[in-house]
Amino acid sequence: MSQEDAEFQGRWMAGADAIARLYVALVDAPFEEYERAFLALQRELLALVKTPWEQVETRRRIAEEILLGAFGLNAPWSDFGRALRRIRRLGYTDVERRVHVAILFARWAKGHPEHLPAARRMLGLAERHFQSLSSEHAQYGDVKGSLELIRQEKEFSHSRVTARRTSSRR
């Protein structure tokens, strides 16, 4: 491992550790405090990064943590939607993260039914991206299992989507 790679790994592990510590420290905090603290941590971490890729990836990881906070606190759409838009604007590191975000949105939307159609669309798009993965991909089995679990729920089953399409064509 080169010196540059070792430095990157050190920064990456320190960032992941800081994210984990902050998550634990804010477990009972209201969403506004949670979001504010993670954005402050993002500023600190961005001051340490060395490459454009690290900068974008740091923003993505913080955005995911903020979405997890919004999900865990069952935040209203004004907060959850803002967190979701932030992730969508930054893009996804890989298909696994895209699927994870879509599943979080789907699970959140079950408690906010007016957002179920958008969650279904996002889940369908994530599933289409997943289908482009080789079955040899390291996370293929885990992602497939997560998609199968969410599709077992009546709000997100394929039979519901098919029935809805059939009735709308009449």
Short mmCIF file of N, CA and C in Angstrom, two decimals, residues 77-141:
data_model
loop_
_atom_site.label_atom_id
_atom_site.label_comp_id
_atom_site.label_asym_id
_atom_site.label_seq_id
_atom_site.Cartn_x
_atom_site.Cartn_y
_atom_site.Cartn_z
N TRP A 77 -42.42 15.24 6.28
CA TRP A 77 -41.92 15.33 4.92
C TRP A 77 -40.97 16.52 4.73
N SER A 78 -41.24 17.63 5.39
CA SER A 78 -40.37 18.80 5.22
C SER A 78 -38.92 18.45 5.55
N ASP A 79 -38.70 17.63 6.56
CA ASP A 79 -37.34 17.22 6.93
C ASP A 79 -36.89 15.99 6.15
N PHE A 80 -37.75 14.97 6.09
CA PHE A 80 -37.39 13.74 5.38
C PHE A 80 -37.15 14.04 3.90
N GLY A 81 -38.05 14.81 3.31
CA GLY A 81 -37.92 15.15 1.89
C GLY A 81 -36.66 15.92 1.59
N ARG A 82 -36.29 16.84 2.48
CA ARG A 82 -35.05 17.61 2.30
C ARG A 82 -33.84 16.66 2.33
N ALA A 83 -33.85 15.72 3.28
CA ALA A 83 -32.74 14.76 3.38
C ALA A 83 -32.69 13.87 2.14
N LEU A 84 -33.85 13.45 1.66
CA LEU A 84 -33.91 12.61 0.47
C LEU A 84 -33.43 13.37 -0.77
N ARG A 85 -33.84 14.60 -0.91
CA ARG A 85 -33.38 15.42 -2.06
C ARG A 85 -31.87 15.62 -2.03
N ARG A 86 -31.31 15.78 -0.84
CA ARG A 86 -29.87 15.96 -0.71
C ARG A 86 -29.14 14.73 -1.26
N ILE A 87 -29.59 13.56 -0.91
CA ILE A 87 -28.95 12.33 -1.40
C ILE A 87 -29.12 12.20 -2.91
N ARG A 88 -30.31 12.44 -3.38
CA ARG A 88 -30.56 12.30 -4.82
C ARG A 88 -29.71 13.28 -5.62
N ARG A 89 -29.52 14.47 -5.10
CA ARG A 89 -28.70 15.47 -5.78
C ARG A 89 -27.23 15.02 -5.85
N LEU A 90 -26.74 14.38 -4.80
CA LEU A 90 -25.34 13.94 -4.75
C LEU A 90 -25.10 12.66 -5.55
N GLY A 91 -26.15 11.89 -5.77
CA GLY A 91 -25.99 10.61 -6.46
C GLY A 91 -25.61 9.52 -5.47
N TYR A 92 -25.44 8.34 -5.99
CA TYR A 92 -25.19 7.18 -5.14
C TYR A 92 -23.82 6.59 -5.45
N THR A 93 -23.15 6.13 -4.42
CA THR A 93 -21.85 5.51 -4.59
C THR A 93 -21.97 4.24 -5.41
N ASP A 94 -23.02 3.48 -5.13
CA ASP A 94 -23.21 2.20 -5.82
C ASP A 94 -24.69 1.80 -5.74
N VAL A 95 -25.01 0.69 -6.37
CA VAL A 95 -26.39 0.21 -6.41
C VAL A 95 -26.88 -0.16 -5.02
N GLU A 96 -26.03 -0.71 -4.21
CA GLU A 96 -26.43 -1.10 -2.85
C GLU A 96 -26.95 0.12 -2.08
N ARG A 97 -26.26 1.23 -2.17
CA ARG A 97 -26.70 2.44 -1.46
C ARG A 97 -27.97 3.00 -2.06
N ARG A 98 -28.12 2.93 -3.38
CA ARG A 98 -29.35 3.38 -4.04
C ARG A 98 -30.53 2.57 -3.53
N VAL A 99 -30.38 1.26 -3.45
CA VAL A 99 -31.45 0.39 -2.98
C VAL A 99 -31.75 0.69 -1.51
N HIS A 100 -30.72 0.87 -0.71
CA HIS A 100 -30.92 1.16 0.71
C HIS A 100 -31.74 2.43 0.91
N VAL A 101 -31.41 3.48 0.17
CA VAL A 101 -32.16 4.74 0.28
C VAL A 101 -33.60 4.54 -0.16
N ALA A 102 -33.81 3.81 -1.25
CA ALA A 102 -35.18 3.56 -1.73
C ALA A 102 -35.99 2.78 -0.71
N ILE A 103 -35.37 1.81 -0.07
CA ILE A 103 -36.08 1.02 0.94
C ILE A 103 -36.40 1.88 2.17
N LEU A 104 -35.47 2.73 2.57
CA LEU A 104 -35.77 3.64 3.69
C LEU A 104 -36.96 4.53 3.36
N PHE A 105 -36.97 5.07 2.14
CA PHE A 105 -38.09 5.91 1.72
C PHE A 105 -39.39 5.11 1.74
N ALA A 106 -39.35 3.89 1.22
CA ALA A 106 -40.54 3.04 1.18
C ALA A 106 -41.06 2.77 2.59
N ARG A 107 -40.17 2.42 3.49
CA ARG A 107 -40.59 2.13 4.87
C ARG A 107 -41.13 3.40 5.55
N TRP A 108 -40.51 4.54 5.31
CA TRP A 108 -41.01 5.79 5.88
C TRP A 108 -42.39 6.11 5.30
N ALA A 109 -42.55 5.90 4.00
CA ALA A 109 -43.80 6.25 3.32
C ALA A 109 -44.98 5.41 3.81
N LYS A 110 -44.72 4.24 4.37
CA LYS A 110 -45.83 3.44 4.91
C LYS A 110 -46.57 4.21 5.99
N GLY A 111 -45.87 5.05 6.72
CA GLY A 111 -46.50 5.88 7.74
C GLY A 111 -46.98 7.21 7.21
N HIS A 112 -46.70 7.48 5.96
CA HIS A 112 -47.07 8.74 5.30
C HIS A 112 -47.61 8.38 3.91
N PRO A 113 -48.80 7.77 3.87
CA PRO A 113 -49.31 7.16 2.64
C PRO A 113 -49.38 8.06 1.42
N GLU A 114 -49.46 9.37 1.62
CA GLU A 114 -49.51 10.27 0.46
C GLU A 114 -48.20 10.21 -0.34
N HIS A 115 -47.14 9.66 0.26
CA HIS A 115 -45.85 9.55 -0.43
C HIS A 115 -45.58 8.15 -0.98
N LEU A 116 -46.54 7.23 -0.81
CA LEU A 116 -46.35 5.87 -1.31
C LEU A 116 -46.11 5.81 -2.82
N PRO A 117 -46.84 6.55 -3.66
CA PRO A 117 -46.56 6.46 -5.10
C PRO A 117 -45.12 6.84 -5.45
N ALA A 118 -44.60 7.90 -4.85
CA ALA A 118 -43.22 8.31 -5.12
C ALA A 118 -42.23 7.26 -4.61
N ALA A 119 -42.54 6.68 -3.45
CA ALA A 119 -41.66 5.64 -2.90
C ALA A 119 -41.66 4.40 -3.79
N ARG A 120 -42.82 4.04 -4.31
CA ARG A 120 -42.89 2.89 -5.24
C ARG A 120 -42.05 3.15 -6.49
N ARG A 121 -42.15 4.37 -7.02
CA ARG A 121 -41.37 4.71 -8.22
C ARG A 121 -39.87 4.63 -7.92
N MET A 122 -39.46 5.17 -6.79
CA MET A 122 -38.04 5.15 -6.44
C MET A 122 -37.56 3.72 -6.22
N LEU A 123 -38.39 2.91 -5.58
CA LEU A 123 -38.05 1.51 -5.35
C LEU A 123 -37.93 0.77 -6.68
N GLY A 124 -38.85 1.02 -7.60
CA GLY A 124 -38.78 0.38 -8.92
C GLY A 124 -37.52 0.76 -9.67
N LEU A 125 -37.14 2.03 -9.61
CA LEU A 125 -35.93 2.48 -10.28
C LEU A 125 -34.69 1.83 -9.66
N ALA A 126 -34.65 1.78 -8.35
CA ALA A 126 -33.52 1.14 -7.66
C ALA A 126 -33.44 -0.34 -8.03
N GLU A 127 -34.60 -0.97 -8.13
CA GLU A 127 -34.63 -2.39 -8.50
C GLU A 127 -34.12 -2.58 -9.93
N ARG A 128 -34.47 -1.69 -10.83
CA ARG A 128 -33.95 -1.78 -12.21
C ARG A 128 -32.43 -1.63 -12.23
N HIS A 129 -31.90 -0.73 -11.42
CA HIS A 129 -30.44 -0.59 -11.33
C HIS A 129 -29.81 -1.87 -10.77
N PHE A 130 -30.47 -2.44 -9.78
CA PHE A 130 -29.97 -3.69 -9.20
C PHE A 130 -29.90 -4.80 -10.25
N GLN A 131 -30.90 -4.86 -11.12
CA GLN A 131 -30.94 -5.92 -12.13
C GLN A 131 -29.77 -5.85 -13.10
N SER A 132 -29.08 -4.71 -13.13
CA SER A 132 -27.91 -4.60 -14.00
C SER A 132 -26.65 -5.19 -13.36
N LEU A 133 -26.74 -5.53 -12.07
CA LEU A 133 -25.59 -6.11 -11.38
C LEU A 133 -25.38 -7.57 -11.77
N SER A 134 -24.16 -7.98 -11.79
CA SER A 134 -23.84 -9.39 -11.99
C SER A 134 -24.15 -10.13 -10.69
N SER A 135 -24.58 -11.35 -10.81
CA SER A 135 -24.84 -12.15 -9.60
C SER A 135 -23.53 -12.46 -8.86
N GLU A 136 -22.41 -12.17 -9.48
CA GLU A 136 -21.10 -12.36 -8.84
C GLU A 136 -20.70 -11.17 -7.97
N HIS A 137 -21.46 -10.07 -8.06
CA HIS A 137 -21.15 -8.87 -7.29
C HIS A 137 -21.16 -9.20 -5.80
N ALA A 138 -20.25 -8.60 -5.06
CA ALA A 138 -20.07 -8.91 -3.63
C ALA A 138 -21.35 -8.76 -2.81
N GLN A 139 -22.15 -7.73 -3.06
CA GLN A 139 -23.35 -7.51 -2.26
C GLN A 139 -24.63 -8.00 -2.95
N TYR A 140 -24.50 -8.72 -4.03
CA TYR A 140 -25.68 -9.13 -4.80
C TYR A 140 -26.72 -9.84 -3.91
N GLY A 141 -26.30 -10.82 -3.16
CA GLY A 141 -27.23 -11.59 -2.34
C GLY A 141 -27.92 -10.74 -1.28
#
